[in-house]
PDB file of C-alpha atoms in Angstrom:
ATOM      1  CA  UNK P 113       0.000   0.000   0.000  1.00  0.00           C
ATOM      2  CA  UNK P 114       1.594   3.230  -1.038  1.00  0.00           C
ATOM      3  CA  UNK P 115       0.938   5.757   1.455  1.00  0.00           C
ATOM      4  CA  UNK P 116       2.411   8.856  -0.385  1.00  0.00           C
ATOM      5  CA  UNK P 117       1.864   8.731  -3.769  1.00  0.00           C
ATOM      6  CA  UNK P 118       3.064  11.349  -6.644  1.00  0.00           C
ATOM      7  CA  UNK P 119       0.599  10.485  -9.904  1.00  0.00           C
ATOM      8  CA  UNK P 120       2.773  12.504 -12.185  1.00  0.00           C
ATOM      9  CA  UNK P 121       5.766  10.487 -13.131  1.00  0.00           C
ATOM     10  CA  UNK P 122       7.094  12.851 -15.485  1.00  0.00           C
ATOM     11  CA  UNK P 123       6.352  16.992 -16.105  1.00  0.00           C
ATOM     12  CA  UNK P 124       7.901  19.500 -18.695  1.00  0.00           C
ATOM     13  CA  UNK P 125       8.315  22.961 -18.082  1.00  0.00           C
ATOM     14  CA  UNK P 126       9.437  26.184 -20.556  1.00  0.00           C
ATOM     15  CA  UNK P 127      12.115  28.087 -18.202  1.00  0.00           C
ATOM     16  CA  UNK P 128      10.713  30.523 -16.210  1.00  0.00           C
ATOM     17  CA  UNK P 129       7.520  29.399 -16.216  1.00  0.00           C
ATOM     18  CA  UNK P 130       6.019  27.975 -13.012  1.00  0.00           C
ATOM     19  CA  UNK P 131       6.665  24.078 -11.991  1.00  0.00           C
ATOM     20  CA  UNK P 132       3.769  22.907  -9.730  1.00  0.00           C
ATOM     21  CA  UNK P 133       4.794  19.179  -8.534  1.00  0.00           C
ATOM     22  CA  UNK P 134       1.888  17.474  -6.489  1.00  0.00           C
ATOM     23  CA  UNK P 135       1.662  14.904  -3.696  1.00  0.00           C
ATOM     24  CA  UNK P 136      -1.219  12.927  -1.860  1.00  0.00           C
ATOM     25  CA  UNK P 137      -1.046  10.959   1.395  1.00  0.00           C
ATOM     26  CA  UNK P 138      -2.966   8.488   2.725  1.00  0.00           C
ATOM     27  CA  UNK P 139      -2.147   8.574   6.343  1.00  0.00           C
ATOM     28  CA  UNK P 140      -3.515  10.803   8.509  1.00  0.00           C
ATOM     29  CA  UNK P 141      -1.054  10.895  10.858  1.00  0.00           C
ATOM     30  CA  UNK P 142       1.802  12.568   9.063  1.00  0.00           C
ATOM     31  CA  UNK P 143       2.422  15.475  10.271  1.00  0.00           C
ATOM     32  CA  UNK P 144       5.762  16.777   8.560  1.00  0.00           C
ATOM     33  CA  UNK P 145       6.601  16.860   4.834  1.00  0.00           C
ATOM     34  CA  UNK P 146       9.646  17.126   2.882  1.00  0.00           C
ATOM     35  CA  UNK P 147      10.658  17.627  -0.441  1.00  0.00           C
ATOM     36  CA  UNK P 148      13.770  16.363  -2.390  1.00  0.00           C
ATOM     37  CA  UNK P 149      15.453  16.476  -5.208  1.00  0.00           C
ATOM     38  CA  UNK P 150      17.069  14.100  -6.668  1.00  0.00           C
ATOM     39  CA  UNK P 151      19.656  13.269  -9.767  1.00  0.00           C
ATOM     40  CA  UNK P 152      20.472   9.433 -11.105  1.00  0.00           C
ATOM     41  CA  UNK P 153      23.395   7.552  -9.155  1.00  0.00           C
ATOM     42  CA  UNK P 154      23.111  10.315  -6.075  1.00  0.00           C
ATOM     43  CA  UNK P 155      21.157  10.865  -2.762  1.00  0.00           C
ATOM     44  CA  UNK P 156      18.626  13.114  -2.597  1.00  0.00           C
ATOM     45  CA  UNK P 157      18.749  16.273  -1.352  1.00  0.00           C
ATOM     46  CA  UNK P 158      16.818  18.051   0.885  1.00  0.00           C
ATOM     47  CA  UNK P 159      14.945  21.199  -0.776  1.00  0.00           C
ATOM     48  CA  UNK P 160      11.966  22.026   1.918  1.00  0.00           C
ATOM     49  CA  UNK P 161      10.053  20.914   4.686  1.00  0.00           C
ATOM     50  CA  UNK P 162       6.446  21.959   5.551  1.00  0.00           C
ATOM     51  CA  UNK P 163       4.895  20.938   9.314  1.00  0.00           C
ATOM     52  CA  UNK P 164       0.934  20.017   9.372  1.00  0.00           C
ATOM     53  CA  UNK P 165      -0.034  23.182  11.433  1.00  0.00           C
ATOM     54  CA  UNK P 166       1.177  25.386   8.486  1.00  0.00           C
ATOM     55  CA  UNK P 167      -0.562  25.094   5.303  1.00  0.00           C
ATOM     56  CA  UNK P 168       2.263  27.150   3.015  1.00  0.00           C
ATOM     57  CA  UNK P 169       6.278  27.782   3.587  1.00  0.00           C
ATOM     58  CA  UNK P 170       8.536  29.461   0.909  1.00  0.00           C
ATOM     59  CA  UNK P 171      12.092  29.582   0.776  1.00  0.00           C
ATOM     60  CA  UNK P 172      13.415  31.487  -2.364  1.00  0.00           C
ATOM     61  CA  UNK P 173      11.899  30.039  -5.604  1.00  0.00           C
ATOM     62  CA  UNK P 174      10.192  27.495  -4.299  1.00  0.00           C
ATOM     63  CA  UNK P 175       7.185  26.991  -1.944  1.00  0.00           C
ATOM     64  CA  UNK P 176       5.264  24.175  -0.291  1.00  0.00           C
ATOM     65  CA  UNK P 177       1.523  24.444   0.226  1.00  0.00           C
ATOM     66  CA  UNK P 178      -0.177  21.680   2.397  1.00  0.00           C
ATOM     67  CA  UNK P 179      -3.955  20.898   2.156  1.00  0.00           C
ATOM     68  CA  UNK P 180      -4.363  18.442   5.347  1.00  0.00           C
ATOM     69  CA  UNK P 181      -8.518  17.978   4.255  1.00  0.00           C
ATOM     70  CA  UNK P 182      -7.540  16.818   0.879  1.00  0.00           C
ATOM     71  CA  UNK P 183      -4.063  14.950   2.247  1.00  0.00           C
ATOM     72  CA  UNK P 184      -2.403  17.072  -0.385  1.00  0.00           C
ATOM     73  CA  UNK P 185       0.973  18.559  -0.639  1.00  0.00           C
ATOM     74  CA  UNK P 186       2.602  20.762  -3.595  1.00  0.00           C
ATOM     75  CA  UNK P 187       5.691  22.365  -4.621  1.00  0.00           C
ATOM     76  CA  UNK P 188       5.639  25.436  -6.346  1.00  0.00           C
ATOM     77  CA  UNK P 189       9.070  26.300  -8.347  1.00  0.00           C
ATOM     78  CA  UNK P 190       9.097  29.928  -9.890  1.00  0.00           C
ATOM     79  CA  UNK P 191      10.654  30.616 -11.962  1.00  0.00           C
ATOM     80  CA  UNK P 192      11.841  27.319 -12.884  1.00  0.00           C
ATOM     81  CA  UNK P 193      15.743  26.896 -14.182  1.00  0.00           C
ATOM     82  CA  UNK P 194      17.192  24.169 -16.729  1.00  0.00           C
ATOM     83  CA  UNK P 195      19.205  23.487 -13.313  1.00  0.00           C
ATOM     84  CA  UNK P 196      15.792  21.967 -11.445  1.00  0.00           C
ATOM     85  CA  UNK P 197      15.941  19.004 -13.831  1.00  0.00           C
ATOM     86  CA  UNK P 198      15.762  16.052 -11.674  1.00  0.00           C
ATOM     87  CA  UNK P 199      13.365  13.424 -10.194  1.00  0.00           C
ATOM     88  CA  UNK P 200      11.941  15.464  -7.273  1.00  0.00           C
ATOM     89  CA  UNK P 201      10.053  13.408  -4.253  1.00  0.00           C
ATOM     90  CA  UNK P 202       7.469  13.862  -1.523  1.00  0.00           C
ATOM     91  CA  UNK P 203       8.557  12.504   1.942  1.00  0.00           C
ATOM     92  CA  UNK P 204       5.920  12.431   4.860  1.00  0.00           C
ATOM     93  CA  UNK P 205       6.441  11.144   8.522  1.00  0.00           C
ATOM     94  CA  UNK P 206       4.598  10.514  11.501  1.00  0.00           C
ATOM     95  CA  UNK P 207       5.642  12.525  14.484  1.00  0.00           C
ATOM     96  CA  UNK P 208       3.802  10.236  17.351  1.00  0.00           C
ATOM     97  CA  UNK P 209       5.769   7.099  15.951  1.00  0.00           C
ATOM     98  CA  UNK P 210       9.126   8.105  17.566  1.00  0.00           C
ATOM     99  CA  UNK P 211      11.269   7.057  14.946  1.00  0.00           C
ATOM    100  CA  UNK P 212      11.151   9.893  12.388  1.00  0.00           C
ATOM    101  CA  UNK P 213      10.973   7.863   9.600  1.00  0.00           C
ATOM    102  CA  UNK P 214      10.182   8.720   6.132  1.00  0.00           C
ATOM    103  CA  UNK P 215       7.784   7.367   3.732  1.00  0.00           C
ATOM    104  CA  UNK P 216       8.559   8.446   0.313  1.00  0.00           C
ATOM    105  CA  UNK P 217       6.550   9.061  -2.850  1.00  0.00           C
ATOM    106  CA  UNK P 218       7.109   7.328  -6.559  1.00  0.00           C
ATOM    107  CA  UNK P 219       8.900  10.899  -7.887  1.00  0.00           C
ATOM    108  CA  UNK P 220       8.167  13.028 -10.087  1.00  0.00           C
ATOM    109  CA  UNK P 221      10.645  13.614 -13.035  1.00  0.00           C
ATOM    110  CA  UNK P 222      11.108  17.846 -13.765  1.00  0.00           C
ATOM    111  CA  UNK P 223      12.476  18.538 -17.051  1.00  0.00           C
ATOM    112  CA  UNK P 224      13.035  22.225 -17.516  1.00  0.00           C
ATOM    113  CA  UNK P 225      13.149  23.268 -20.608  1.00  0.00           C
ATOM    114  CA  UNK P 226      15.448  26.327 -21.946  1.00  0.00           C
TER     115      UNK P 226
ATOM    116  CA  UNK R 186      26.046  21.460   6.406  1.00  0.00           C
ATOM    117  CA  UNK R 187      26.340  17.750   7.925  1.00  0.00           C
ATOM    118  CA  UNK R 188      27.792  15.143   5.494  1.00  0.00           C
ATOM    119  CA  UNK R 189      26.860  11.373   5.096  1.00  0.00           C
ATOM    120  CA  UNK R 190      29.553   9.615   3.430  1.00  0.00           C
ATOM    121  CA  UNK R 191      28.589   6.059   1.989  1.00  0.00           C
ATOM    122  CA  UNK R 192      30.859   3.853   0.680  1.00  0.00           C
ATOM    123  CA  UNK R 193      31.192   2.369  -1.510  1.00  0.00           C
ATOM    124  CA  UNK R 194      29.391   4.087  -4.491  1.00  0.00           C
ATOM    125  CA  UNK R 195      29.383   1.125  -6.570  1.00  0.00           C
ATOM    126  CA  UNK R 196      29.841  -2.451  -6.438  1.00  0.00           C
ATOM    127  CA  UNK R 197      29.094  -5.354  -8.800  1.00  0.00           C
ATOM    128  CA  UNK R 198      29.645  -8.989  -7.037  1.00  0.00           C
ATOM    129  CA  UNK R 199      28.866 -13.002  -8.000  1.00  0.00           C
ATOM    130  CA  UNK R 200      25.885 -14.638  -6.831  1.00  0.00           C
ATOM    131  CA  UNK R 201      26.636 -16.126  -3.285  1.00  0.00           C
ATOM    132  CA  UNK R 202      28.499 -13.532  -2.407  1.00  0.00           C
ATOM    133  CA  UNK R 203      28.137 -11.014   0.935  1.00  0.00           C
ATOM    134  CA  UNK R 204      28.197  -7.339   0.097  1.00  0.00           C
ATOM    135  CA  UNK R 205      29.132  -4.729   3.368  1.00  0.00           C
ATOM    136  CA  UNK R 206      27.913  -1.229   2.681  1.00  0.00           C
ATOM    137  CA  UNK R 207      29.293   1.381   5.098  1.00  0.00           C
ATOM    138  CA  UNK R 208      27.138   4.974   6.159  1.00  0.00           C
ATOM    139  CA  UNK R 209      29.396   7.188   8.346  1.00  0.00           C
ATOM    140  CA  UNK R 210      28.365  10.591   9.517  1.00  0.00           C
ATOM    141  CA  UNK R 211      31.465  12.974   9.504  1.00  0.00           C
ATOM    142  CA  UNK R 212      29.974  15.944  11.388  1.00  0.00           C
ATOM    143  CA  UNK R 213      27.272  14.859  13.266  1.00  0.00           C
ATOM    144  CA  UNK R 214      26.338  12.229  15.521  1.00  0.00           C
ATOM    145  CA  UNK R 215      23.984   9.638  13.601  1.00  0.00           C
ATOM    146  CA  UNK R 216      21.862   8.316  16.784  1.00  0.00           C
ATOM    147  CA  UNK R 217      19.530   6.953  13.945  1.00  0.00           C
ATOM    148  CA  UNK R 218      20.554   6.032  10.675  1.00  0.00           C
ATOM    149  CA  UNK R 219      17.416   4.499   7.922  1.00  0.00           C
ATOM    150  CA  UNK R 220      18.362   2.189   5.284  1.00  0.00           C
ATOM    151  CA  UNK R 221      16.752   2.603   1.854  1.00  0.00           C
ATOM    152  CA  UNK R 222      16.741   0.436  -1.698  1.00  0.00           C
ATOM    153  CA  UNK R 223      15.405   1.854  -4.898  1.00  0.00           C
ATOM    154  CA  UNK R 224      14.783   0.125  -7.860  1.00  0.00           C
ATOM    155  CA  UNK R 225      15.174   2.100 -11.838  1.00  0.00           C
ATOM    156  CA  UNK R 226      12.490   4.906 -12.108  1.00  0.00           C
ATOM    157  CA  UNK R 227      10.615   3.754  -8.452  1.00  0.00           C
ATOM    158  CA  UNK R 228      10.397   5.314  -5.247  1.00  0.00           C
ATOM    159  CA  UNK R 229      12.751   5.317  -2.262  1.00  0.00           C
ATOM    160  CA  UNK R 230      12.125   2.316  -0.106  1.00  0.00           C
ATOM    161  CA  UNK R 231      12.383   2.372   3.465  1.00  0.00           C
ATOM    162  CA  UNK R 232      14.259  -0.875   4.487  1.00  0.00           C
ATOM    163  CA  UNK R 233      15.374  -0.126   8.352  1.00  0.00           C
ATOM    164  CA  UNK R 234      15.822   1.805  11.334  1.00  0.00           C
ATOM    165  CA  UNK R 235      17.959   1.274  12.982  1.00  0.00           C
ATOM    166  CA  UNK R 236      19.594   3.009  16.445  1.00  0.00           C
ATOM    167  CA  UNK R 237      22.763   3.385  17.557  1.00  0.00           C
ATOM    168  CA  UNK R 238      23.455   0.638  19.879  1.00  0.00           C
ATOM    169  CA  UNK R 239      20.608  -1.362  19.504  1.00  0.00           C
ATOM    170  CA  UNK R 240      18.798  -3.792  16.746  1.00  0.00           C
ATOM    171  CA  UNK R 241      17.509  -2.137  14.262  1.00  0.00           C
ATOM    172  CA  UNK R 242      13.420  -2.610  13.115  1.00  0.00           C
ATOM    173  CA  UNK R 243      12.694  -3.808   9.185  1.00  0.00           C
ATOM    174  CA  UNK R 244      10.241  -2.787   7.412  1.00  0.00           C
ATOM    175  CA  UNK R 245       6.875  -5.462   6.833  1.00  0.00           C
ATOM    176  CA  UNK R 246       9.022  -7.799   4.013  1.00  0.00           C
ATOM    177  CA  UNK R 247      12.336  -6.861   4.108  1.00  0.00           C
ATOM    178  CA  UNK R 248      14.269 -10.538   5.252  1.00  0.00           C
ATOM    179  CA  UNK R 249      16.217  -9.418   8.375  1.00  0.00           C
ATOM    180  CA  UNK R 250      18.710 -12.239   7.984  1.00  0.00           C
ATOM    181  CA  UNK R 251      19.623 -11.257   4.746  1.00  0.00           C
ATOM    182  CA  UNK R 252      20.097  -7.409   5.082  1.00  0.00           C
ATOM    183  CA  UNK R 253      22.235  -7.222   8.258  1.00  0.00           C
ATOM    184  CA  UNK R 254      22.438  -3.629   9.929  1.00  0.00           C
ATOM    185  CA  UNK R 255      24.537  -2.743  12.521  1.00  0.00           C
ATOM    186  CA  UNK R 256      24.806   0.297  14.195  1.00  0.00           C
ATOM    187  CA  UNK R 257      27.438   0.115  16.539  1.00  0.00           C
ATOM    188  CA  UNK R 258      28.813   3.661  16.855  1.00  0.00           C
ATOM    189  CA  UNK R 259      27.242   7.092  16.648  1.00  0.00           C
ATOM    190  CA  UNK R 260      28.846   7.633  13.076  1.00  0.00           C
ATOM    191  CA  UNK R 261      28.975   4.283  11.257  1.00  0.00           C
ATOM    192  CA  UNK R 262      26.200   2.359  10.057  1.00  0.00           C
ATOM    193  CA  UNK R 263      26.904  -0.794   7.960  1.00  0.00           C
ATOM    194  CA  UNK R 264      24.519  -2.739   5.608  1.00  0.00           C
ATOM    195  CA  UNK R 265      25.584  -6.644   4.699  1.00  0.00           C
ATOM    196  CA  UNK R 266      23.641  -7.654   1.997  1.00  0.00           C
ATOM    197  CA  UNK R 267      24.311 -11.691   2.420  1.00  0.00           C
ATOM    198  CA  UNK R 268      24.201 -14.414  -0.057  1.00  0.00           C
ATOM    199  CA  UNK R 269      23.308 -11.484  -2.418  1.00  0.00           C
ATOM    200  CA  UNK R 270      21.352 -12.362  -5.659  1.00  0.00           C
ATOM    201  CA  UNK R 271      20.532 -10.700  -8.740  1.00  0.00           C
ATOM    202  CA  UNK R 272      17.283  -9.922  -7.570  1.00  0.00           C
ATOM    203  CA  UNK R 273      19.165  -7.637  -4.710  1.00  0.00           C
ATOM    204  CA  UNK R 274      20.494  -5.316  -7.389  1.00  0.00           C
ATOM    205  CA  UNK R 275      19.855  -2.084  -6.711  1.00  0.00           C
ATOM    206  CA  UNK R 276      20.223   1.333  -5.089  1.00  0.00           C
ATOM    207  CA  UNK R 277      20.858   1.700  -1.748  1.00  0.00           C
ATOM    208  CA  UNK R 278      21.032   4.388   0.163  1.00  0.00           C
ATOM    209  CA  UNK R 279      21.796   5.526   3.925  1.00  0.00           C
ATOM    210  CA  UNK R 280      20.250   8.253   5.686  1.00  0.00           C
ATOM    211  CA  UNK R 281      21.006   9.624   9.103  1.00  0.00           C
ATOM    212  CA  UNK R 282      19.643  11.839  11.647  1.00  0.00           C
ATOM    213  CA  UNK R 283      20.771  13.304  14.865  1.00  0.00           C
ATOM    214  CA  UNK R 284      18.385  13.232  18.508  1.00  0.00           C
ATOM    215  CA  UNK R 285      16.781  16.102  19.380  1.00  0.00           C
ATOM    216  CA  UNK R 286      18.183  17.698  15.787  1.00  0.00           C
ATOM    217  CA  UNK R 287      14.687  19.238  13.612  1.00  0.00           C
ATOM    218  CA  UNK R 288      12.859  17.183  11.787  1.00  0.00           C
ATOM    219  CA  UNK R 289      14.017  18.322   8.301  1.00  0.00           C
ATOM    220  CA  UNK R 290      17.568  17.249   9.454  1.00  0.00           C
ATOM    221  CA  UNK R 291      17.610  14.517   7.946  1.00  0.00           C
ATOM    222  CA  UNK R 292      21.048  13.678   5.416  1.00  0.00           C
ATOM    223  CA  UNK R 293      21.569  11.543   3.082  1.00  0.00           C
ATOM    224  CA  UNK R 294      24.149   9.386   1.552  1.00  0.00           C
ATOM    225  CA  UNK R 295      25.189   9.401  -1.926  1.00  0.00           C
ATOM    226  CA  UNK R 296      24.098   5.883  -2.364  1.00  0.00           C
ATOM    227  CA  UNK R 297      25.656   2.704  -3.216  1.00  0.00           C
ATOM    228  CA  UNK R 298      24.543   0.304  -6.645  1.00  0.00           C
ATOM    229  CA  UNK R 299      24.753  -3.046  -6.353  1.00  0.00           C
ATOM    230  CA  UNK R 300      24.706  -5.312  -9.442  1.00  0.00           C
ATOM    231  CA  UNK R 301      24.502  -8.999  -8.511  1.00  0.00           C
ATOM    232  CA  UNK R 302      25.850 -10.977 -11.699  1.00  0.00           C
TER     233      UNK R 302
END
């Protein structure tokens, strides 16, 4: 049972247009969100976090807007850059569970276009 | 920023064989380090947590006896894959947090590829 889920696998983007990546959740209980980026062969890397009793956080050109009623999370990149070309992923955890782990989405593949 | 270093990057073995992957933190102390495999164009797949100086908890399917963890200092986690098949080929990848740190602080290794011939 996938719990976070990303039903884009792939998105194309003209530079400097917006890039609107989406997640959905399944479990109620997660209560923090990051998101990642990642390139083949590498670890991810850690882009920006949202916590369940915010419902938007920006940091530069990109921002994170949670929807807890819908279990929905998206990240906004604006403009976006040939340089945001990677998979990017969705990470959720559960906060009461002690162990901060982190369920990950499927990915979504960003190709920026120049 | 705090660095994960995993090593090593790549490694192609026979069938039968046991393959040790190594996590160390070099800046921070790793009091929990989670194990992940990805397969081509899939998600991240939590395999383990585990904590330093104790057992560390698999994930519903993962075969405990065949991916070893041991966490036996705060900076170095290892990962044995054992009697490793071509069916274990994949990604790995090491992540590692430190207690008390926020949430978001959460680092990553650069991963490790396994091909199983």
């Amino acid at each position: 049972d996938q719990q976070v889920k990303q039903n884009s696998p792939s998105l194309s983007v003209q530079e400097g247009r917006i890039s609107i990546l989406n997640c959905d959740y399944t479990n109620s209980m997660f209560d923090y969100f990051l998101w990642y980026k990642k390139y083949p062969a590498e670890g991810p890397t850690f882009l920006i976090s949202i916590s369940s009793i915010k419902d938007k956080n920006e940091d530069g050109r990109f921002t994170v807007f949670l929807n807890k009623s819908a279990k929905h999370l998206s990240l906004h990149i604006v403009p976006s850059q040939p340089g945001d070309s990677a998979v990017y992923f969705c990470a959720a955890s559960d906060g009461t569970s002690g162990t901060y782990k982190y369920i990950f989405g499927t990915g979504t593949r960003l190709k920026v276009l120049a | 920023g705090a660095v994960v270093s995993q090593h090593p990057s790549r490694v192609i073995c026979k069938s039968g064989t046991s393959v040790k992957i190594e996590c160390r933190s070099l800046d921070f102390q790793a009091t929990t380090m989670f194990w992940y495999r990805q397969f081509p164009k899939q998600s991240l797949m939590l395999m383990a947590t585990s904590n330093e100086g104790s057992k560390a908890t698999y994930e519903q399917g993962v075969e405990k006896d065949k991916f070893l963890i041991n966490h036996a200092s705060l900076t170095l986690s290892t990962l044995t894959v054992t009697s490793a098949h071509p069916e274990d080929s994949s990604f790995y990848i090491c992540s590692a947090r430190e207690v008390w740190s926020p949430r978001e602080k959460l680092f990553f290794g650069s991963g490790t590829q396994l091909s199983v011939l």
